[in-house]
């Protein structure tokens, strides 16, 4: 863990939301009881803890890569900035994204590394990266991305089977040989300076843009707003457990059966606030050409879900994954904010555009 070897425990006196604990090895082996539990998590909150995922060592190395990168001078990091046109890959400086429609700025900095760039390294597919990323591309980043992409795809295939999709349908929508927005992200939030409210969003309320997220963190700060609640609740980090969640693409493909829940990041709670907060995600997203609409022709279960949905517009879009993704990235950039209307253009399936 960069920067910290020991840190205060997660406080007892903050509201937390319990998640189901899913054993990756059992799900992979086809254990029906475990898959029932996984299905419940995926169709209620869309978040779960994942144990036995086999990524811990690679995660530690990825955090080292993140620390080496964030330690570079800002001027150097800015040479690799995402830009304001809707590309996600590269460095994002603190404050470069808005966190709500008032244009409040985020406080996190992060480095996003494209799956395509990592797999094709040293040949750039989308862009080039800082020296600290290049140095670890072959022996830290590529293995982490390959392992994480496999975890996500195995889990997605299990959900696909329950949805009644033919084997390989979701794999076809997430082919490793088609360019996509899939990426890994290492995030640093600075220690909370005195005077900043515990409620100040470090990373604004959002649903994830793609299909599935494999997330690792040590300090608290991640919060969800569970369906039917108006309160933010912390997800308590558990040693050895990843936090996984579904994104908008799976919500749309499944006609709303699978959930993509609203979440945000605030400063680490209690005494943890004095430490920098690091997190690491692998986002699996559909191939660039995949159209984001409910797969009603592939499953009567999905067709039924859409038939009874109150608002079906989100399930009938003709946006490709590439368009959807670029729009969401572009309109959350601070530079592009021209009022609430631009902010709304950054939104996906969030049904609470006022939450922040
Ligand atoms: O840092 C975290 O715990 C979550 C980050 C997140 O939600 C995201 O990057 O989409
Ligand atoms: Fe997220």
Short mmCIF file of C-alpha atoms and ligand atoms in Angstrom, two decimals:
data_model
loop_
_atom_site.label_atom_id
_atom_site.label_comp_id
_atom_site.label_asym_id
_atom_site.label_seq_id
_atom_site.Cartn_x
_atom_site.Cartn_y
_atom_site.Cartn_z
CA UNK A 1 0.00 0.00 0.00
CA UNK A 2 1.66 3.25 -1.04
CA UNK A 3 2.30 5.90 1.55
CA UNK A 4 0.77 4.01 4.43
CA UNK A 5 1.58 0.76 6.11
CA UNK A 6 -0.85 1.19 9.00
CA UNK A 7 -3.95 3.31 9.27
CA UNK A 8 -6.75 3.74 11.80
CA UNK A 9 -9.65 1.29 11.62
CA UNK A 10 -12.87 2.13 9.82
CA UNK A 11 -14.99 3.97 12.44
CA UNK A 12 -17.85 2.18 14.18
CA UNK A 13 -20.20 5.14 14.31
CA UNK A 14 -20.93 5.83 10.64
CA UNK A 15 -23.83 4.34 8.65
CA UNK A 16 -22.68 1.39 6.56
CA UNK A 17 -24.46 -0.77 4.02
CA UNK A 18 -23.83 -4.52 4.28
CA UNK A 19 -23.03 -6.38 1.05
CA UNK A 20 -23.33 -10.06 0.29
CA UNK A 21 -19.97 -11.86 0.21
CA UNK A 22 -19.48 -13.89 -2.98
CA UNK A 23 -16.79 -16.55 -3.34
CA UNK A 24 -15.33 -16.21 -6.85
CA UNK A 25 -13.97 -19.76 -6.94
CA UNK A 26 -17.36 -21.24 -5.99
CA UNK A 27 -19.19 -19.17 -8.60
CA UNK A 28 -16.63 -20.13 -11.24
CA UNK A 29 -17.03 -23.81 -10.32
CA UNK A 30 -20.80 -23.54 -10.86
CA UNK A 31 -21.89 -23.87 -7.19
CA UNK A 32 -25.64 -23.24 -7.45
CA UNK A 33 -26.05 -21.94 -3.89
CA UNK A 34 -23.29 -19.40 -4.37
CA UNK A 35 -24.72 -18.40 -7.76
CA UNK A 36 -28.14 -17.85 -6.12
CA UNK A 37 -26.50 -15.45 -3.67
CA UNK A 38 -24.62 -13.73 -6.50
CA UNK A 39 -27.84 -13.35 -8.51
CA UNK A 40 -29.53 -11.80 -5.47
CA UNK A 41 -26.69 -9.27 -5.10
CA UNK A 42 -26.72 -8.45 -8.82
CA UNK A 43 -30.50 -7.91 -8.98
CA UNK A 44 -30.95 -5.93 -5.76
CA UNK A 45 -28.09 -3.46 -5.19
CA UNK A 46 -25.73 -4.50 -7.97
CA UNK A 47 -22.80 -4.39 -5.48
CA UNK A 48 -21.13 -7.28 -3.65
CA UNK A 49 -17.89 -8.23 -1.89
CA UNK A 50 -15.79 -10.72 -3.84
CA UNK A 51 -13.35 -13.07 -2.08
CA UNK A 52 -10.94 -15.68 -3.47
CA UNK A 53 -10.40 -13.61 -6.62
CA UNK A 54 -6.65 -14.22 -6.71
CA UNK A 55 -5.65 -10.62 -7.51
CA UNK A 56 -4.19 -9.45 -4.18
CA UNK A 57 -0.52 -9.48 -5.18
CA UNK A 58 -1.18 -7.73 -8.47
CA UNK A 59 -3.33 -5.18 -6.63
CA UNK A 60 -0.40 -4.29 -4.32
CA UNK A 61 1.85 -3.83 -7.36
CA UNK A 62 -0.78 -1.67 -9.06
CA UNK A 63 -0.95 0.57 -5.98
CA UNK A 64 2.84 0.94 -6.22
CA UNK A 65 2.45 1.94 -9.88
CA UNK A 66 -0.18 4.48 -8.80
CA UNK A 67 2.09 5.95 -6.11
CA UNK A 68 5.05 6.17 -8.51
CA UNK A 69 2.83 7.95 -11.03
CA UNK A 70 1.20 10.41 -8.62
CA UNK A 71 4.69 11.28 -7.26
CA UNK A 72 5.69 12.65 -10.70
CA UNK A 73 5.67 16.47 -10.96
CA UNK A 74 2.22 17.81 -11.89
CA UNK A 75 3.72 19.32 -15.05
CA UNK A 76 4.83 15.85 -16.17
CA UNK A 77 1.45 14.26 -15.38
CA UNK A 78 -0.36 17.00 -17.29
CA UNK A 79 1.44 15.96 -20.49
CA UNK A 80 -0.77 12.86 -20.37
CA UNK A 81 -4.09 14.55 -19.45
CA UNK A 82 -7.36 13.07 -20.75
CA UNK A 83 -8.32 16.29 -22.51
CA UNK A 84 -11.83 17.71 -22.81
CA UNK A 85 -13.17 15.82 -25.83
CA UNK A 86 -14.44 12.64 -24.20
CA UNK A 87 -11.36 10.43 -23.98
CA UNK A 88 -10.99 8.71 -20.64
CA UNK A 89 -7.50 7.24 -21.00
CA UNK A 90 -4.67 9.18 -19.36
CA UNK A 91 -4.24 11.38 -16.30
CA UNK A 92 -7.04 13.36 -14.66
CA UNK A 93 -5.95 16.23 -12.40
CA UNK A 94 -7.82 17.16 -9.20
CA UNK A 95 -10.70 19.49 -10.05
CA UNK A 96 -10.84 18.55 -13.74
CA UNK A 97 -14.26 16.92 -13.27
CA UNK A 98 -17.44 18.41 -11.85
CA UNK A 99 -19.24 16.49 -9.11
CA UNK A 100 -22.73 17.94 -9.52
CA UNK A 101 -24.80 20.32 -11.62
CA UNK A 102 -23.52 23.37 -9.72
CA UNK A 103 -20.09 22.63 -11.15
CA UNK A 104 -18.46 21.80 -7.77
CA UNK A 105 -15.03 20.28 -8.47
CA UNK A 106 -13.77 16.84 -7.61
CA UNK A 107 -10.67 16.41 -5.41
CA UNK A 108 -9.33 13.09 -6.74
CA UNK A 109 -6.52 12.62 -9.22
CA UNK A 110 -6.29 9.43 -11.21
CA UNK A 111 -4.49 7.59 -13.99
CA UNK A 112 -6.57 5.55 -16.44
CA UNK A 113 -4.84 2.92 -18.55
CA UNK A 114 -6.66 1.44 -21.51
CA UNK A 115 -7.02 -2.34 -21.76
CA UNK A 116 -6.25 -2.06 -25.49
CA UNK A 117 -3.03 -0.12 -24.84
CA UNK A 118 -1.91 -2.58 -22.15
CA UNK A 119 -2.59 -5.65 -24.30
CA UNK A 120 -0.86 -4.20 -27.39
CA UNK A 121 2.06 -2.63 -25.48
CA UNK A 122 4.56 -1.35 -26.62
CA UNK A 123 2.41 -0.37 -29.61
CA UNK A 124 0.00 2.43 -28.58
CA UNK A 125 -3.61 1.86 -29.66
CA UNK A 126 -5.19 4.97 -28.10
CA UNK A 127 -2.37 6.95 -26.49
CA UNK A 128 0.99 6.97 -24.64
CA UNK A 129 1.51 7.09 -20.84
CA UNK A 130 3.95 8.45 -18.22
CA UNK A 131 7.29 6.63 -17.78
CA UNK A 132 6.10 5.10 -14.47
CA UNK A 133 3.25 3.38 -16.34
CA UNK A 134 5.43 2.21 -19.23
CA UNK A 135 7.94 0.75 -16.77
CA UNK A 136 5.29 -1.54 -15.29
CA UNK A 137 3.08 -2.11 -18.32
CA UNK A 138 4.37 -5.61 -19.14
CA UNK A 139 4.85 -7.03 -15.65
CA UNK A 140 2.24 -5.29 -13.48
CA UNK A 141 -0.46 -3.58 -15.52
CA UNK A 142 -1.02 -6.11 -18.30
CA UNK A 143 -1.23 -9.09 -15.89
CA UNK A 144 -3.60 -7.14 -13.62
CA UNK A 145 -5.84 -6.19 -16.55
CA UNK A 146 -5.84 -9.73 -17.94
CA UNK A 147 -6.69 -11.26 -14.58
CA UNK A 148 -9.36 -8.67 -13.76
CA UNK A 149 -10.95 -8.85 -17.20
CA UNK A 150 -11.23 -12.60 -16.77
CA UNK A 151 -12.84 -12.25 -13.33
CA UNK A 152 -15.36 -9.79 -14.74
CA UNK A 153 -16.12 -11.92 -17.80
CA UNK A 154 -16.56 -15.12 -15.79
CA UNK A 155 -19.01 -13.35 -13.47
CA UNK A 156 -20.87 -11.73 -16.37
CA UNK A 157 -21.26 -15.06 -18.14
CA UNK A 158 -22.87 -16.54 -15.01
CA UNK A 159 -25.39 -13.70 -14.91
CA UNK A 160 -25.97 -14.08 -18.66
CA UNK A 161 -26.95 -17.72 -18.19
CA UNK A 162 -29.54 -16.78 -15.55
CA UNK A 163 -30.90 -14.13 -17.90
CA UNK A 164 -31.41 -16.79 -20.55
CA UNK A 165 -28.73 -15.53 -22.95
CA UNK A 166 -26.93 -18.03 -25.14
CA UNK A 167 -23.42 -18.93 -24.08
CA UNK A 168 -20.88 -16.44 -25.40
CA UNK A 169 -23.36 -13.65 -26.17
CA UNK A 170 -21.92 -11.31 -23.56
CA UNK A 171 -18.38 -12.42 -24.40
CA UNK A 172 -19.07 -11.31 -28.00
CA UNK A 173 -20.05 -7.87 -26.71
CA UNK A 174 -16.78 -7.65 -24.74
CA UNK A 175 -14.24 -9.09 -27.16
CA UNK A 176 -10.64 -8.40 -26.25
CA UNK A 177 -9.84 -7.91 -29.95
CA UNK A 178 -12.30 -5.06 -30.43
CA UNK A 179 -11.28 -1.62 -29.13
CA UNK A 180 -13.30 -0.54 -26.11
CA UNK A 181 -13.45 1.86 -23.18
CA UNK A 182 -12.25 -0.90 -20.83
CA UNK A 183 -9.58 0.47 -18.52
CA UNK A 184 -7.90 0.24 -15.15
CA UNK A 185 -7.85 3.30 -12.87
CA UNK A 186 -5.72 4.11 -9.84
CA UNK A 187 -7.22 6.94 -7.77
CA UNK A 188 -5.65 9.12 -5.07
CA UNK A 189 -7.73 11.37 -2.85
CA UNK A 190 -5.59 13.62 -0.65
CA UNK A 191 -6.05 13.62 3.14
CA UNK A 192 -9.08 15.72 4.03
CA UNK A 193 -7.85 19.24 4.83
CA UNK A 194 -9.29 20.76 8.00
CA UNK A 195 -12.46 22.67 7.25
CA UNK A 196 -13.63 20.45 4.36
CA UNK A 197 -16.91 18.79 5.16
CA UNK A 198 -17.08 15.03 5.44
CA UNK A 199 -19.89 15.24 2.93
CA UNK A 200 -17.81 16.98 0.25
CA UNK A 201 -17.84 14.69 -2.77
CA UNK A 202 -14.30 13.69 -3.74
CA UNK A 203 -15.81 11.94 -6.79
CA UNK A 204 -19.40 12.85 -7.57
CA UNK A 205 -22.48 10.61 -7.42
CA UNK A 206 -22.65 8.38 -10.49
CA UNK A 207 -23.49 5.00 -11.88
CA UNK A 208 -20.61 3.22 -13.59
CA UNK A 209 -20.57 3.70 -17.35
CA UNK A 210 -19.73 0.19 -18.51
CA UNK A 211 -20.56 -3.41 -17.64
CA UNK A 212 -18.71 -4.53 -14.50
CA UNK A 213 -16.24 -2.97 -12.06
CA UNK A 214 -13.69 -4.84 -9.94
CA UNK A 215 -12.65 -2.41 -7.16
CA UNK A 216 -10.03 -2.47 -4.44
CA UNK A 217 -9.69 -0.01 -1.58
CA UNK A 218 -8.30 0.06 1.95
CA UNK A 219 -9.81 3.17 3.50
CA UNK A 220 -13.49 4.05 3.67
CA UNK A 221 -15.05 6.79 1.57
CA UNK A 222 -17.06 4.82 -1.00
CA UNK A 223 -20.78 5.29 -0.38
CA UNK A 224 -23.94 3.94 -1.98
CA UNK A 225 -27.46 5.27 -1.90
CA UNK A 226 -29.51 2.08 -1.74
CA UNK A 227 -32.78 1.93 -3.72
CA UNK A 228 -35.64 3.45 -1.78
CA UNK A 229 -33.33 5.37 0.56
CA UNK A 230 -32.31 9.02 0.62
CA UNK A 231 -29.24 8.41 2.71
CA UNK A 232 -25.68 7.77 1.70
CA UNK A 233 -24.19 4.74 3.41
CA UNK A 234 -20.53 3.70 3.53
CA UNK A 235 -19.26 0.45 2.10
CA UNK A 236 -16.79 -0.76 4.71
CA UNK A 237 -13.55 -2.06 3.15
CA UNK A 238 -12.85 -5.67 4.16
CA UNK A 239 -9.27 -7.01 3.93
CA UNK A 240 -8.86 -9.54 1.12
CA UNK A 241 -12.24 -8.65 -0.39
CA UNK A 242 -12.79 -6.69 -3.58
CA UNK A 243 -15.97 -4.66 -4.02
CA UNK A 244 -17.62 -5.40 -7.37
CA UNK A 245 -20.48 -3.63 -9.02
CA UNK A 246 -22.48 -3.59 -12.21
CA UNK A 247 -22.61 -0.62 -14.54
CA UNK A 248 -25.16 0.91 -16.90
CA UNK A 249 -24.44 -1.41 -19.83
CA UNK A 250 -25.54 -4.48 -17.87
CA UNK A 251 -28.60 -2.61 -16.60
CA UNK A 252 -29.54 -1.80 -20.19
CA UNK A 253 -28.70 -5.21 -21.73
CA UNK A 254 -30.84 -6.91 -19.05
CA UNK A 255 -33.84 -4.58 -19.38
CA UNK A 256 -33.25 -3.32 -15.81
CA UNK A 257 -33.10 -6.75 -14.14
CA UNK A 258 -29.45 -6.25 -13.19
CA UNK A 259 -28.83 -3.11 -11.14
CA UNK A 260 -26.35 -0.29 -11.67
CA UNK A 261 -26.51 1.60 -8.40
CA UNK A 262 -25.68 5.21 -7.59
CA UNK A 263 -22.43 5.67 -5.63
CA UNK A 264 -19.85 8.35 -4.83
CA UNK A 265 -16.62 8.87 -2.93
CA UNK A 266 -16.27 11.26 0.04
CA UNK A 267 -13.19 11.77 2.26
CA UNK A 268 -12.28 8.72 4.34
CA UNK A 269 -14.33 8.80 7.57
CA UNK A 270 -13.11 9.53 11.12
CA UNK A 271 -9.40 9.28 11.86
CA UNK A 272 -8.81 7.73 8.40
CA UNK A 273 -9.35 11.22 6.92
CA UNK A 274 -5.77 12.15 7.86
CA UNK A 275 -4.41 9.66 5.29
CA UNK A 276 -4.41 9.74 1.51
CA UNK A 277 -7.06 7.40 0.15
CA UNK A 278 -6.04 5.06 -2.67
CA UNK A 279 -8.36 2.94 -4.77
CA UNK A 280 -7.96 0.79 -7.85
CA UNK A 281 -10.60 -0.28 -10.34
CA UNK A 282 -10.83 -2.41 -13.45
CA UNK A 283 -13.75 -1.33 -15.61
CA UNK A 284 -14.96 -3.84 -18.21
CA UNK A 285 -16.96 -2.06 -20.90
CA UNK A 286 -18.59 -3.26 -24.13
CA UNK A 287 -16.72 -3.09 -27.43
CA UNK A 288 -16.88 0.32 -29.13
CA UNK A 289 -19.37 -0.75 -31.81
CA UNK A 290 -21.83 -2.47 -29.44
CA UNK A 291 -25.24 -0.76 -29.37
CA UNK A 292 -26.53 -0.21 -25.85
CA UNK A 293 -30.05 -1.56 -25.89
CA UNK A 294 -31.97 -4.26 -24.02
CA UNK A 295 -31.29 -7.69 -25.52
CA UNK A 296 -35.00 -8.52 -25.79
CA UNK A 297 -34.57 -10.77 -28.82
CA UNK A 298 -32.04 -12.90 -26.99
CA UNK A 299 -34.13 -13.68 -23.91
CA UNK A 300 -37.85 -13.86 -23.07
CA UNK A 301 -36.94 -12.87 -19.49
CA UNK A 302 -35.44 -9.60 -20.70
CA UNK A 303 -38.30 -9.06 -23.19
CA UNK A 304 -40.79 -9.39 -20.32
CA UNK A 305 -38.84 -7.01 -18.10
CA UNK A 306 -38.91 -4.34 -20.81
CA UNK A 307 -42.60 -4.97 -21.53
CA UNK A 308 -43.48 -4.13 -17.93
CA UNK A 309 -40.99 -1.27 -17.47
CA UNK A 310 -42.47 2.17 -16.80
CA UNK A 311 -40.03 4.03 -19.02
CA UNK A 312 -38.50 2.01 -21.82
CA UNK A 313 -36.59 4.81 -23.57
CA UNK A 314 -33.27 3.86 -21.96
CA UNK A 315 -33.65 0.29 -23.28
CA UNK A 316 -34.25 1.33 -26.88
CA UNK A 317 -31.33 3.65 -27.47
CA UNK A 318 -29.28 3.51 -30.64
CA UNK A 319 -26.14 4.81 -28.95
CA UNK A 320 -23.03 2.75 -29.36
CA UNK A 321 -20.91 2.04 -26.33
CA UNK A 322 -18.26 4.39 -27.74
CA UNK A 323 -20.75 7.27 -28.08
CA UNK A 324 -22.33 6.66 -24.67
CA UNK A 325 -18.98 6.58 -22.98
CA UNK A 326 -17.46 9.63 -24.72
CA UNK A 327 -20.58 11.68 -23.92
CA UNK A 328 -20.47 10.83 -20.23
CA UNK A 329 -16.74 11.55 -19.94
CA UNK A 330 -16.90 14.78 -21.92
CA UNK A 331 -19.75 16.44 -20.07
CA UNK A 332 -18.42 15.79 -16.61
CA UNK A 333 -15.26 17.78 -17.40
CA UNK A 334 -15.18 21.09 -15.52
CA UNK A 335 -14.10 22.92 -18.69
CA UNK A 336 -17.27 21.83 -20.49
CA UNK A 337 -19.71 22.89 -17.73
CA UNK A 338 -22.16 25.52 -18.98
CA UNK A 339 -24.85 24.93 -16.38
CA UNK A 340 -27.21 22.13 -15.33
CA UNK A 341 -27.93 21.14 -18.94
CA UNK A 342 -24.31 20.14 -19.65
CA UNK A 343 -24.18 18.24 -16.38
CA UNK A 344 -27.30 16.32 -17.38
CA UNK A 345 -25.58 15.29 -20.60
CA UNK A 346 -22.98 13.49 -18.49
CA UNK A 347 -25.61 11.28 -16.92
CA UNK A 348 -26.33 7.62 -17.63
CA UNK A 349 -29.00 5.60 -15.86
CA UNK A 350 -28.88 7.67 -12.65
CA UNK A 351 -32.46 8.30 -11.68
CA UNK A 352 -31.51 10.87 -9.11
CA UNK A 353 -29.84 13.66 -11.07
CA UNK A 354 -30.02 15.86 -7.96
CA UNK A 355 -27.97 13.50 -5.79
CA UNK A 356 -24.41 14.62 -5.14
O1 LIG B 1 -12.69 4.91 -5.17
C1 LIG B 1 -13.67 4.18 -5.04
O2 LIG B 1 -13.85 3.49 -4.00
C2 LIG B 1 -14.74 4.13 -6.12
C3 LIG B 1 -14.37 4.81 -7.40
C4 LIG B 1 -15.47 4.85 -8.42
O3 LIG B 1 -16.64 4.71 -8.12
C5 LIG B 1 -15.15 5.06 -9.86
O4 LIG B 1 -14.00 5.42 -10.17
O5 LIG B 1 -16.06 4.86 -10.70
FE1 LIG B 2 -17.85 4.23 -9.86
#
